[in-house]
Amino acid sequence: MSLFYRSTRDDSVKVTASQAILKGLAPDGGLFVPDSIPALDKSLEELSKMSYKEVAYEVMKLMLDDFTEEELKNCIDRAYDSKFDTEEIAPLVKAEGAYFLELFHGATIAFKDMALSILPHLLTTSAKKNNVKNEIVILTATSGDTGKAALAGFADVPGTKIIVFYPKNGVSPIQEKQMVTQKGANTHVIGIKGNFDDAQTGVKKIFGDKELEKVMNEAGFQFSSANSINIGRLVPQIVYYVYAYSRLLANGEIQKDEKINVVVPTGNFGNILAAFYAKNMGLPINKLICASNENKVLYDFFTTGEYNRNREFVLTTSPSMDILISSNLERLIYRIAGNSAAKNSELMSSLKDTGKYEITSEMKAQLADFYGNYATEAENAGTIKSIYDSCGYVIDTHTSVAATVYNKYKEETKDDTKTVIASTASPYKFTRSVMNAIDSKYDSMGDFELVDELCKISKVKVPQAIEDIRTAPVLHKTVCEVEEMSNEVKKFLGI
């Protein structure tokens, strides 16, 4: 074992990969980061001959090096199976001069499945490795997609319970229906009267409650997280960027060592951070293009060097990106601060106390790999329509944010590097917004009428995830104030 994980806020904290996965969040509130990023030890040509599962093993064995080969391969085999409706797991579709990496072929039709299909297996394996006797309580905040993917992943997994908080009026109707109809005796879903940032802050507060931790331990429970603050969520996301490159190489779309650009629609910064880690492992990535919606806190950060969440929170048609506190950015800040926990802590304290912080010019110079821009609601709808009109390909509202920003990047830079766009959700998840963008005549239809209409125009079969919720009964009806989140956790656990 050579790779350890440290807290972004305390240099003295040092744990193995399995311990970092179990804890989710460091005791000081920091995030776990690898003390170095290992280089890929297979050539790109070798990777191009591998299946998704084989690429997953080659990437993850380097980042999770306290797992045995048997343990890791077992987790991978159980994750990437018939839950995915394509053999390729993450197919690439060429449209409008770019390659759309479809990350939504899992059980809940969003990219979160790519990591949340394997996290329960990594977590239960980690618990065994570390002789944990407590039941693991997964505590998660969601802006729409993580919740259902985590619920589906952990439902009825022995030794675990899962509690998901979501903003009651901040997700799409399909997203909400997916969560509140979730089966499983160990699952609990709670709507909060607030936005995603309120949910995320509340969850972090519960994690930091030492008194509650003591009570939980006495009752035989301990918390972990399924959010992208958990390194066990982030590492599997590195895989699909390596896989996408290997497919382009295998299909003769690029030459050996040719660089590509990657465009990622992001709110919490985890998905693009995974691409950054892939680049640092040796993947030939040129630009990391960070696409925001009208909650453009990341665009402003890349433009000015100041992160400032003191602004209006906008509810958009890409709700999974309606975020003003991008938790995973902390991992990048720590890195560009020269892996200084002290400097990072200072900036995070400023964010907590004043709602903002500013990085130094030396730190900003290290962000040259990134390009940030954003899409307005009108631009986003326009992109969905223009791609559909030109080639019949239907994308969802989040992927459209990425495609819009990619068009702006090309216009601005004239860069014609081949580009992969992370397509993060099925259009079926946001049918009303997608169909309205294509033609306003659809607005009078009901949600499931729209599903059938989308099937007609896209010629893509309605995913099982949607069929399952057409008539499913609502099983979770709890709604609470932000201040009541901790009490709801105790109530569910009976403590």
Short mmCIF file of C-alpha atoms in Angstrom, two decimals:
data_model
loop_
_atom_site.label_atom_id
_atom_site.label_comp_id
_atom_site.label_asym_id
_atom_site.label_seq_id
_atom_site.Cartn_x
_atom_site.Cartn_y
_atom_site.Cartn_z
CA MET A 1 0.00 0.00 0.00
CA SER A 2 1.49 3.30 -1.01
CA LEU A 3 -1.38 5.72 -1.57
CA PHE A 4 -2.90 7.48 1.42
CA TYR A 5 -5.68 10.04 1.68
CA ARG A 6 -5.34 13.28 3.61
CA SER A 7 -7.85 15.86 4.74
CA THR A 8 -7.92 19.14 2.80
CA ARG A 9 -8.08 20.93 6.17
CA ASP A 10 -5.64 19.04 8.40
CA ASP A 11 -2.25 17.71 7.26
CA SER A 12 -2.02 15.29 10.18
CA VAL A 13 -5.04 13.24 9.03
CA LYS A 14 -3.85 10.27 6.97
CA VAL A 15 -6.04 7.26 6.10
CA THR A 16 -6.22 4.41 3.60
CA ALA A 17 -8.64 4.48 0.66
CA SER A 18 -11.09 2.11 2.40
CA GLN A 19 -11.04 4.25 5.57
CA ALA A 20 -11.67 7.40 3.50
CA ILE A 21 -14.64 5.69 1.78
CA LEU A 22 -16.06 4.62 5.16
CA LYS A 23 -15.78 8.06 6.74
CA GLY A 24 -17.00 10.02 3.69
CA LEU A 25 -15.99 13.34 5.25
CA ALA A 26 -12.87 14.02 7.34
CA PRO A 27 -13.51 14.70 11.06
CA ASP A 28 -12.47 18.35 10.60
CA GLY A 29 -15.03 18.88 7.82
CA GLY A 30 -12.37 18.59 5.11
CA LEU A 31 -12.51 16.29 2.07
CA PHE A 32 -10.20 13.34 1.55
CA VAL A 33 -7.67 13.73 -1.28
CA PRO A 34 -4.92 11.34 -2.45
CA ASP A 35 -1.47 12.41 -1.28
CA SER A 36 -0.36 11.95 -4.90
CA ILE A 37 -2.13 11.12 -8.15
CA PRO A 38 -0.73 7.88 -9.62
CA ALA A 39 0.03 7.60 -13.33
CA LEU A 40 -1.80 5.08 -15.50
CA ASP A 41 0.39 1.99 -15.72
CA LYS A 42 -1.20 0.59 -18.89
CA SER A 43 -0.62 2.24 -22.27
CA LEU A 44 -3.50 3.94 -24.05
CA GLU A 45 -3.28 1.25 -26.76
CA GLU A 46 -3.66 -1.49 -24.14
CA LEU A 47 -6.64 0.33 -22.62
CA SER A 48 -8.25 0.69 -26.07
CA LYS A 49 -8.57 -3.09 -26.27
CA MET A 50 -10.37 -3.36 -22.91
CA SER A 51 -14.03 -3.49 -21.86
CA TYR A 52 -15.50 -0.93 -19.46
CA LYS A 53 -15.03 -3.29 -16.50
CA GLU A 54 -11.38 -3.91 -17.41
CA VAL A 55 -10.65 -0.17 -17.75
CA ALA A 56 -12.42 0.38 -14.41
CA TYR A 57 -10.09 -2.08 -12.72
CA GLU A 58 -6.95 -0.54 -14.25
CA VAL A 59 -7.91 2.96 -13.05
CA MET A 60 -9.37 2.08 -9.67
CA LYS A 61 -6.61 -0.30 -8.57
CA LEU A 62 -4.23 2.70 -8.61
CA MET A 63 -6.48 4.99 -6.55
CA LEU A 64 -7.85 2.34 -4.15
CA ASP A 65 -4.70 0.37 -3.57
CA ASP A 66 -5.63 -1.18 -0.23
CA PHE A 67 -8.30 -3.28 -1.99
CA THR A 68 -7.14 -6.67 -3.19
CA GLU A 69 -7.56 -7.57 -6.87
CA GLU A 70 -10.32 -10.00 -5.93
CA GLU A 71 -12.18 -7.43 -3.79
CA LEU A 72 -12.03 -4.72 -6.42
CA LYS A 73 -12.97 -6.97 -9.35
CA ASN A 74 -15.89 -8.34 -7.33
CA CYS A 75 -17.16 -4.77 -6.67
CA ILE A 76 -16.78 -3.88 -10.38
CA ASP A 77 -18.54 -7.07 -11.58
CA ARG A 78 -21.51 -6.48 -9.30
CA ALA A 79 -21.80 -2.82 -10.28
CA TYR A 80 -21.54 -2.83 -14.08
CA ASP A 81 -23.95 -5.59 -14.99
CA SER A 82 -27.44 -5.88 -16.47
CA LYS A 83 -28.53 -2.77 -14.53
CA PHE A 84 -27.11 -0.91 -17.54
CA ASP A 85 -29.17 -1.08 -20.72
CA THR A 86 -26.16 -1.02 -23.07
CA GLU A 87 -23.30 -3.48 -23.10
CA GLU A 88 -20.83 -0.64 -23.48
CA ILE A 89 -21.97 0.94 -20.15
CA ALA A 90 -21.01 4.43 -21.41
CA PRO A 91 -21.45 4.70 -25.22
CA LEU A 92 -20.16 7.62 -27.30
CA VAL A 93 -22.51 9.24 -29.82
CA LYS A 94 -21.14 11.56 -32.49
CA ALA A 95 -23.41 14.56 -33.11
CA GLU A 96 -22.92 18.19 -34.11
CA GLY A 97 -19.13 17.83 -34.41
CA ALA A 98 -18.63 16.49 -30.88
CA TYR A 99 -18.72 13.14 -29.08
CA PHE A 100 -21.49 12.86 -26.50
CA LEU A 101 -20.47 10.45 -23.73
CA GLU A 102 -23.82 8.97 -22.64
CA LEU A 103 -23.52 8.40 -18.91
CA PHE A 104 -27.20 7.70 -18.32
CA HIS A 105 -27.70 4.05 -19.20
CA GLY A 106 -27.88 2.84 -15.59
CA ALA A 107 -30.84 2.07 -13.34
CA THR A 108 -31.84 5.70 -12.66
CA ILE A 109 -30.92 7.21 -16.07
CA ALA A 110 -28.38 9.76 -14.81
CA PHE A 111 -24.57 9.85 -14.62
CA LYS A 112 -24.69 9.31 -10.86
CA ASP A 113 -25.36 5.62 -11.57
CA MET A 114 -21.83 5.31 -12.91
CA ALA A 115 -20.43 5.73 -9.38
CA LEU A 116 -23.42 4.88 -7.19
CA SER A 117 -23.73 1.40 -8.69
CA ILE A 118 -20.34 0.54 -7.23
CA LEU A 119 -20.22 2.66 -4.04
CA PRO A 120 -22.39 0.29 -1.93
CA HIS A 121 -20.01 -2.57 -2.78
CA LEU A 122 -16.91 -0.46 -2.07
CA LEU A 123 -18.45 0.65 1.21
CA THR A 124 -19.51 -2.79 2.49
CA THR A 125 -16.10 -4.19 1.44
CA SER A 126 -14.39 -1.31 3.29
CA ALA A 127 -16.46 -2.03 6.40
CA LYS A 128 -15.33 -5.70 6.39
CA LYS A 129 -11.69 -4.72 5.75
CA ASN A 130 -11.75 -2.37 8.75
CA ASN A 131 -13.72 -4.70 11.06
CA VAL A 132 -16.61 -2.27 11.38
CA LYS A 133 -19.47 -3.76 13.39
CA ASN A 134 -21.79 -0.71 13.28
CA GLU A 135 -24.56 -0.37 10.73
CA ILE A 136 -23.57 2.24 8.10
CA VAL A 137 -26.05 5.10 7.72
CA ILE A 138 -25.69 6.81 4.35
CA LEU A 139 -26.66 10.46 4.69
CA THR A 140 -27.04 12.37 1.44
CA ALA A 141 -28.27 15.69 0.06
CA THR A 142 -29.41 15.71 -3.55
CA SER A 143 -30.17 18.30 -6.19
CA GLY A 144 -32.12 15.62 -8.03
CA ASP A 145 -30.04 12.75 -9.39
CA THR A 146 -27.71 11.59 -6.59
CA GLY A 147 -30.70 10.84 -4.39
CA LYS A 148 -32.40 8.27 -6.60
CA ALA A 149 -29.12 6.71 -7.74
CA ALA A 150 -27.97 6.33 -4.12
CA LEU A 151 -31.35 4.97 -3.02
CA ALA A 152 -31.33 2.42 -5.85
CA GLY A 153 -27.74 1.44 -5.06
CA PHE A 154 -28.23 0.98 -1.31
CA ALA A 155 -31.83 -0.31 -1.20
CA ASP A 156 -31.88 -3.45 0.97
CA VAL A 157 -28.06 -3.72 1.08
CA PRO A 158 -27.39 -5.55 4.37
CA GLY A 159 -25.67 -3.51 7.08
CA THR A 160 -26.75 -0.15 5.64
CA LYS A 161 -29.51 2.42 5.91
CA ILE A 162 -29.90 5.43 3.61
CA ILE A 163 -31.47 8.83 4.28
CA VAL A 164 -31.83 11.30 1.38
CA PHE A 165 -32.73 14.98 1.72
CA TYR A 166 -33.92 16.90 -1.35
CA PRO A 167 -35.30 20.44 -1.95
CA LYS A 168 -39.08 19.94 -2.04
CA ASN A 169 -39.66 22.40 -4.88
CA GLY A 170 -36.23 22.22 -6.52
CA VAL A 171 -36.25 19.01 -8.57
CA SER A 172 -38.12 17.90 -11.71
CA PRO A 173 -41.45 16.00 -11.32
CA ILE A 174 -39.81 12.83 -12.69
CA GLN A 175 -36.85 13.17 -10.29
CA GLU A 176 -39.18 13.57 -7.32
CA LYS A 177 -41.40 10.65 -8.36
CA GLN A 178 -38.32 8.46 -8.74
CA MET A 179 -37.26 9.20 -5.16
CA VAL A 180 -40.60 9.13 -3.31
CA THR A 181 -41.59 5.78 -4.85
CA GLN A 182 -38.34 4.09 -3.80
CA LYS A 183 -38.81 0.65 -2.20
CA GLY A 184 -36.53 -0.82 0.46
CA ALA A 185 -36.98 -1.16 4.23
CA ASN A 186 -33.68 0.66 4.81
CA THR A 187 -34.54 3.74 2.68
CA HIS A 188 -35.90 7.11 3.83
CA VAL A 189 -36.55 10.20 1.68
CA ILE A 190 -37.23 13.66 3.11
CA GLY A 191 -38.18 16.83 1.26
CA ILE A 192 -36.88 20.03 2.87
CA LYS A 193 -38.35 23.52 2.72
CA GLY A 194 -35.27 25.08 1.19
CA ASN A 195 -32.84 24.72 -1.72
CA PHE A 196 -30.05 22.23 -2.40
CA ASP A 197 -27.41 24.35 -0.65
CA ASP A 198 -29.60 24.29 2.50
CA ALA A 199 -29.83 20.49 2.24
CA GLN A 200 -26.09 20.09 1.66
CA THR A 201 -25.17 22.45 4.52
CA GLY A 202 -27.62 20.64 6.83
CA VAL A 203 -26.09 17.25 6.00
CA LYS A 204 -22.55 18.56 6.63
CA LYS A 205 -23.75 19.97 9.98
CA ILE A 206 -25.15 16.56 10.99
CA PHE A 207 -21.82 14.94 10.01
CA GLY A 208 -20.00 17.43 12.26
CA ASP A 209 -22.29 16.90 15.28
CA LYS A 210 -19.98 15.13 17.78
CA GLU A 211 -22.77 14.61 20.33
CA LEU A 212 -24.95 12.88 17.73
CA GLU A 213 -21.96 10.77 16.62
CA LYS A 214 -21.59 9.52 20.21
CA VAL A 215 -25.31 8.67 20.52
CA MET A 216 -25.20 6.93 17.11
CA ASN A 217 -22.17 4.86 18.07
CA GLU A 218 -23.84 3.72 21.31
CA ALA A 219 -26.88 2.66 19.23
CA GLY A 220 -24.65 0.75 16.77
CA PHE A 221 -24.68 3.23 13.87
CA GLN A 222 -22.14 5.37 12.03
CA PHE A 223 -22.52 7.87 9.20
CA SER A 224 -21.04 7.79 5.73
CA SER A 225 -21.88 9.72 2.59
CA ALA A 226 -22.95 8.93 -0.96
CA ASN A 227 -22.39 12.51 -2.13
CA SER A 228 -19.38 13.30 -4.28
CA ILE A 229 -17.64 14.47 -1.10
CA ASN A 230 -16.96 10.73 -0.69
CA ILE A 231 -13.81 9.69 -2.53
CA GLY A 232 -15.58 6.38 -3.31
CA ARG A 233 -17.92 8.41 -5.54
CA LEU A 234 -15.17 10.37 -7.25
CA VAL A 235 -12.77 7.56 -8.18
CA PRO A 236 -15.29 5.59 -10.32
CA GLN A 237 -16.02 8.81 -12.22
CA ILE A 238 -12.40 9.02 -13.41
CA VAL A 239 -12.97 5.72 -15.21
CA TYR A 240 -15.42 6.92 -17.85
CA TYR A 241 -13.11 9.66 -19.12
CA VAL A 242 -10.31 7.11 -19.59
CA TYR A 243 -12.80 4.75 -21.23
CA ALA A 244 -14.10 7.49 -23.58
CA TYR A 245 -10.55 8.22 -24.74
CA SER A 246 -9.88 4.50 -25.22
CA ARG A 247 -13.03 4.20 -27.40
CA LEU A 248 -12.01 7.14 -29.59
CA LEU A 249 -8.62 5.51 -30.05
CA ALA A 250 -10.10 2.05 -30.71
CA ASN A 251 -12.52 3.49 -33.29
CA GLY A 252 -9.79 5.39 -35.13
CA GLU A 253 -11.37 8.77 -34.29
CA ILE A 254 -8.09 9.96 -32.75
CA GLN A 255 -4.42 9.07 -33.13
CA LYS A 256 -2.14 7.78 -30.37
CA ASP A 257 -1.47 10.52 -27.76
CA GLU A 258 -3.75 12.99 -29.58
CA LYS A 259 -5.24 15.43 -27.08
CA ILE A 260 -8.98 15.87 -26.59
CA ASN A 261 -11.10 18.51 -24.85
CA VAL A 262 -13.68 17.53 -22.26
CA VAL A 263 -16.84 19.55 -21.55
CA VAL A 264 -18.67 18.91 -18.28
CA PRO A 265 -21.92 20.46 -17.05
CA THR A 266 -21.32 20.88 -13.32
CA GLY A 267 -22.73 22.40 -10.17
CA ASN A 268 -20.90 20.60 -7.37
CA PHE A 269 -17.62 20.29 -9.38
CA GLY A 270 -17.20 16.54 -8.76
CA ASN A 271 -17.70 15.38 -12.34
CA ILE A 272 -15.17 17.80 -13.84
CA LEU A 273 -12.74 17.16 -10.96
CA ALA A 274 -12.77 13.49 -12.00
CA ALA A 275 -11.73 14.59 -15.52
CA PHE A 276 -8.96 16.73 -13.96
CA TYR A 277 -7.73 13.68 -12.02
CA ALA A 278 -7.85 11.62 -15.25
CA LYS A 279 -5.67 14.25 -16.93
CA ASN A 280 -3.24 14.11 -14.00
CA MET A 281 -3.09 10.31 -14.31
CA GLY A 282 -1.76 10.82 -17.86
CA LEU A 283 -4.87 10.99 -20.04
CA PRO A 284 -4.15 13.38 -22.96
CA ILE A 285 -6.71 16.08 -22.13
CA ASN A 286 -6.15 19.58 -23.46
CA LYS A 287 -8.90 21.79 -21.99
CA LEU A 288 -11.33 21.07 -19.17
CA ILE A 289 -14.40 23.10 -20.12
CA CYS A 290 -16.57 23.86 -17.10
CA ALA A 291 -20.19 24.57 -18.07
CA SER A 292 -22.56 26.36 -15.66
CA ASN A 293 -26.21 27.33 -15.85
CA GLU A 294 -27.51 30.70 -14.60
CA ASN A 295 -26.20 29.84 -11.12
CA LYS A 296 -22.81 30.75 -12.58
CA VAL A 297 -20.71 30.84 -9.43
CA LEU A 298 -18.05 28.59 -11.05
CA TYR A 299 -17.89 30.65 -14.25
CA ASP A 300 -17.35 33.79 -12.16
CA PHE A 301 -14.67 31.99 -10.14
CA PHE A 302 -12.70 30.92 -13.22
CA THR A 303 -13.06 34.41 -14.68
CA THR A 304 -12.14 36.49 -11.61
CA GLY A 305 -10.46 34.20 -9.07
CA GLU A 306 -13.15 35.09 -6.53
CA TYR A 307 -15.66 32.52 -5.32
CA ASN A 308 -18.77 34.32 -4.10
CA ARG A 309 -22.02 32.58 -3.19
CA ASN A 310 -23.70 35.82 -2.07
CA ARG A 311 -26.16 36.01 -4.93
CA GLU A 312 -29.68 35.08 -5.90
CA PHE A 313 -30.31 31.33 -6.16
CA VAL A 314 -31.94 30.67 -9.56
CA LEU A 315 -34.29 27.72 -10.16
CA THR A 316 -33.54 26.57 -13.72
CA THR A 317 -34.53 23.80 -16.11
CA SER A 318 -31.21 22.09 -15.23
CA PRO A 319 -31.97 21.64 -11.50
CA SER A 320 -29.13 19.22 -10.73
CA MET A 321 -26.78 22.18 -11.31
CA ASP A 322 -28.74 24.67 -9.20
CA ILE A 323 -25.93 24.95 -6.66
CA LEU A 324 -24.04 27.91 -5.19
CA ILE A 325 -21.69 25.99 -2.88
CA SER A 326 -19.59 23.68 -5.06
CA SER A 327 -18.24 21.28 -2.43
CA ASN A 328 -15.73 19.48 -4.64
CA LEU A 329 -14.01 22.69 -5.68
CA GLU A 330 -12.29 22.47 -2.28
CA ARG A 331 -10.23 19.54 -3.57
CA LEU A 332 -8.94 21.68 -6.45
CA ILE A 333 -8.32 24.68 -4.17
CA TYR A 334 -6.24 22.49 -1.84
CA ARG A 335 -4.16 21.33 -4.82
CA ILE A 336 -3.51 24.77 -6.32
CA ALA A 337 -2.65 26.02 -2.82
CA GLY A 338 0.35 23.65 -3.00
CA ASN A 339 -1.49 20.92 -1.01
CA SER A 340 -1.57 23.33 1.93
CA ALA A 341 -4.30 22.41 4.44
CA ALA A 342 -3.65 25.68 6.30
CA LYS A 343 -4.21 27.86 3.22
CA ASN A 344 -7.26 25.86 2.15
CA SER A 345 -8.76 26.04 5.68
CA GLU A 346 -8.32 29.80 5.68
CA LEU A 347 -10.25 30.10 2.38
CA MET A 348 -13.00 27.69 3.50
CA SER A 349 -13.41 29.61 6.79
CA SER A 350 -13.81 32.78 4.74
CA LEU A 351 -16.48 31.05 2.62
CA LYS A 352 -18.34 29.97 5.76
CA ASP A 353 -18.09 33.37 7.49
CA THR A 354 -18.46 35.81 4.57
CA GLY A 355 -19.81 33.64 1.73
CA LYS A 356 -16.75 34.26 -0.42
CA TYR A 357 -12.99 33.91 -0.82
CA GLU A 358 -10.36 35.00 -3.33
CA ILE A 359 -7.41 32.95 -4.53
CA THR A 360 -3.94 34.41 -5.13
CA SER A 361 -2.64 35.21 -8.62
CA GLU A 362 -0.17 32.27 -8.24
CA MET A 363 -3.10 29.93 -7.59
CA LYS A 364 -5.11 31.39 -10.46
CA ALA A 365 -2.18 30.74 -12.83
CA GLN A 366 -2.58 27.02 -12.09
CA LEU A 367 -6.10 27.04 -13.52
CA ALA A 368 -4.89 27.41 -17.11
CA ASP A 369 -6.24 23.92 -17.93
CA PHE A 370 -9.78 25.13 -17.24
CA TYR A 371 -12.18 27.25 -19.27
CA GLY A 372 -15.47 28.36 -17.73
CA ASN A 373 -18.65 29.74 -19.27
CA TYR A 374 -22.40 29.50 -18.73
CA ALA A 375 -25.69 29.08 -20.57
CA THR A 376 -28.80 31.20 -20.06
CA GLU A 377 -32.18 29.47 -19.97
CA ALA A 378 -33.00 30.78 -23.47
CA GLU A 379 -29.64 29.64 -24.89
CA ASN A 380 -30.09 26.24 -23.29
CA ALA A 381 -33.52 25.68 -24.86
CA GLY A 382 -32.20 26.94 -28.20
CA THR A 383 -29.38 24.37 -28.19
CA ILE A 384 -31.75 21.46 -27.49
CA LYS A 385 -33.91 22.57 -30.43
CA SER A 386 -31.06 23.23 -32.87
CA ILE A 387 -29.38 19.85 -32.24
CA TYR A 388 -32.73 18.06 -32.61
CA ASP A 389 -33.61 20.01 -35.78
CA SER A 390 -30.24 19.38 -37.40
CA CYS A 391 -29.74 15.67 -36.65
CA GLY A 392 -32.68 14.30 -34.63
CA TYR A 393 -30.54 13.74 -31.51
CA VAL A 394 -32.35 14.70 -28.29
CA ILE A 395 -30.29 15.81 -25.28
CA ASP A 396 -31.38 16.73 -21.78
CA THR A 397 -31.21 20.19 -20.19
CA HIS A 398 -27.89 19.57 -18.41
CA THR A 399 -26.11 18.15 -21.45
CA SER A 400 -27.44 21.16 -23.34
CA VAL A 401 -25.71 23.51 -20.89
CA ALA A 402 -22.46 21.73 -21.83
CA ALA A 403 -23.20 21.88 -25.58
CA THR A 404 -24.06 25.59 -25.36
CA VAL A 405 -20.84 26.39 -23.51
CA TYR A 406 -18.84 24.26 -25.96
CA ASN A 407 -20.22 26.36 -28.83
CA LYS A 408 -19.18 29.54 -26.99
CA TYR A 409 -15.71 28.09 -26.38
CA LYS A 410 -15.26 27.21 -30.07
CA GLU A 411 -16.43 30.65 -31.17
CA GLU A 412 -14.11 32.37 -28.72
CA THR A 413 -10.97 30.27 -29.25
CA LYS A 414 -11.35 28.73 -32.74
CA ASP A 415 -9.97 25.55 -31.12
CA ASP A 416 -10.90 22.52 -33.24
CA THR A 417 -9.53 19.86 -30.86
CA LYS A 418 -11.77 16.78 -30.84
CA THR A 419 -14.13 17.09 -27.92
CA VAL A 420 -16.05 14.80 -25.56
CA ILE A 421 -19.19 16.24 -23.95
CA ALA A 422 -20.32 14.55 -20.74
CA SER A 423 -24.01 13.76 -21.35
CA THR A 424 -25.15 13.50 -17.76
CA ALA A 425 -28.85 12.59 -17.90
CA SER A 426 -31.45 11.05 -20.16
CA PRO A 427 -33.85 13.54 -21.75
CA TYR A 428 -36.60 11.34 -20.27
CA LYS A 429 -35.68 12.72 -16.85
CA PHE A 430 -36.60 16.27 -17.88
CA THR A 431 -39.27 15.61 -20.49
CA ARG A 432 -41.28 18.82 -20.04
CA SER A 433 -38.31 21.16 -20.33
CA VAL A 434 -36.85 19.19 -23.25
CA MET A 435 -40.11 18.95 -25.20
CA ASN A 436 -41.00 22.60 -24.59
CA ALA A 437 -37.58 23.58 -25.97
CA ILE A 438 -38.31 21.59 -29.14
CA ASP A 439 -41.86 22.97 -29.58
CA SER A 440 -44.12 24.95 -27.20
CA LYS A 441 -47.14 22.94 -28.44
CA TYR A 442 -46.14 20.17 -26.02
CA ASP A 443 -46.77 22.33 -22.95
CA SER A 444 -50.42 21.29 -22.61
CA MET A 445 -49.58 17.58 -22.28
CA GLY A 446 -49.31 15.61 -19.03
CA ASP A 447 -45.92 14.32 -17.80
CA PHE A 448 -46.37 10.75 -19.05
CA GLU A 449 -47.99 11.85 -22.31
CA LEU A 450 -44.77 13.79 -22.88
CA VAL A 451 -42.74 10.65 -22.21
CA ASP A 452 -44.58 8.83 -25.01
CA GLU A 453 -44.21 11.81 -27.35
CA LEU A 454 -40.47 11.97 -26.65
CA CYS A 455 -40.24 8.27 -27.50
CA LYS A 456 -41.87 8.99 -30.89
CA ILE A 457 -39.63 11.90 -31.87
CA SER A 458 -36.31 10.54 -30.51
CA LYS A 459 -36.88 6.94 -31.60
CA VAL A 460 -35.32 5.91 -28.27
CA LYS A 461 -37.18 3.34 -26.17
CA VAL A 462 -38.68 4.62 -22.91
CA PRO A 463 -36.20 3.58 -20.18
CA GLN A 464 -37.32 1.05 -17.59
CA ALA A 465 -36.70 3.65 -14.86
CA ILE A 466 -39.55 5.73 -16.30
CA GLU A 467 -41.88 2.78 -16.92
CA ASP A 468 -41.40 1.75 -13.29
CA ILE A 469 -42.75 5.02 -11.89
CA ARG A 470 -45.81 5.45 -14.12
CA THR A 471 -48.07 3.78 -11.57
CA ALA A 472 -45.78 3.34 -8.57
CA PRO A 473 -47.29 4.38 -5.22
CA VAL A 474 -45.72 7.22 -3.22
CA LEU A 475 -43.97 5.63 -0.22
CA HIS A 476 -42.10 8.64 1.23
CA LYS A 477 -44.15 11.67 2.27
CA THR A 478 -42.01 13.40 4.92
CA VAL A 479 -41.31 17.13 4.46
CA CYS A 480 -39.46 19.16 7.08
CA GLU A 481 -37.88 22.52 7.83
CA VAL A 482 -34.08 22.73 7.45
CA GLU A 483 -33.73 23.04 11.24
CA GLU A 484 -35.55 19.71 11.72
CA MET A 485 -33.18 17.61 9.58
CA SER A 486 -31.23 16.18 12.53
CA ASN A 487 -34.44 15.23 14.37
CA GLU A 488 -35.74 13.42 11.28
CA VAL A 489 -32.52 11.38 11.16
CA LYS A 490 -32.91 10.40 14.82
CA LYS A 491 -36.58 9.53 14.30
CA PHE A 492 -35.80 7.20 11.37
CA LEU A 493 -33.00 5.49 13.31
CA GLY A 494 -35.12 5.28 16.48
CA ILE A 495 -32.53 7.00 18.66
#
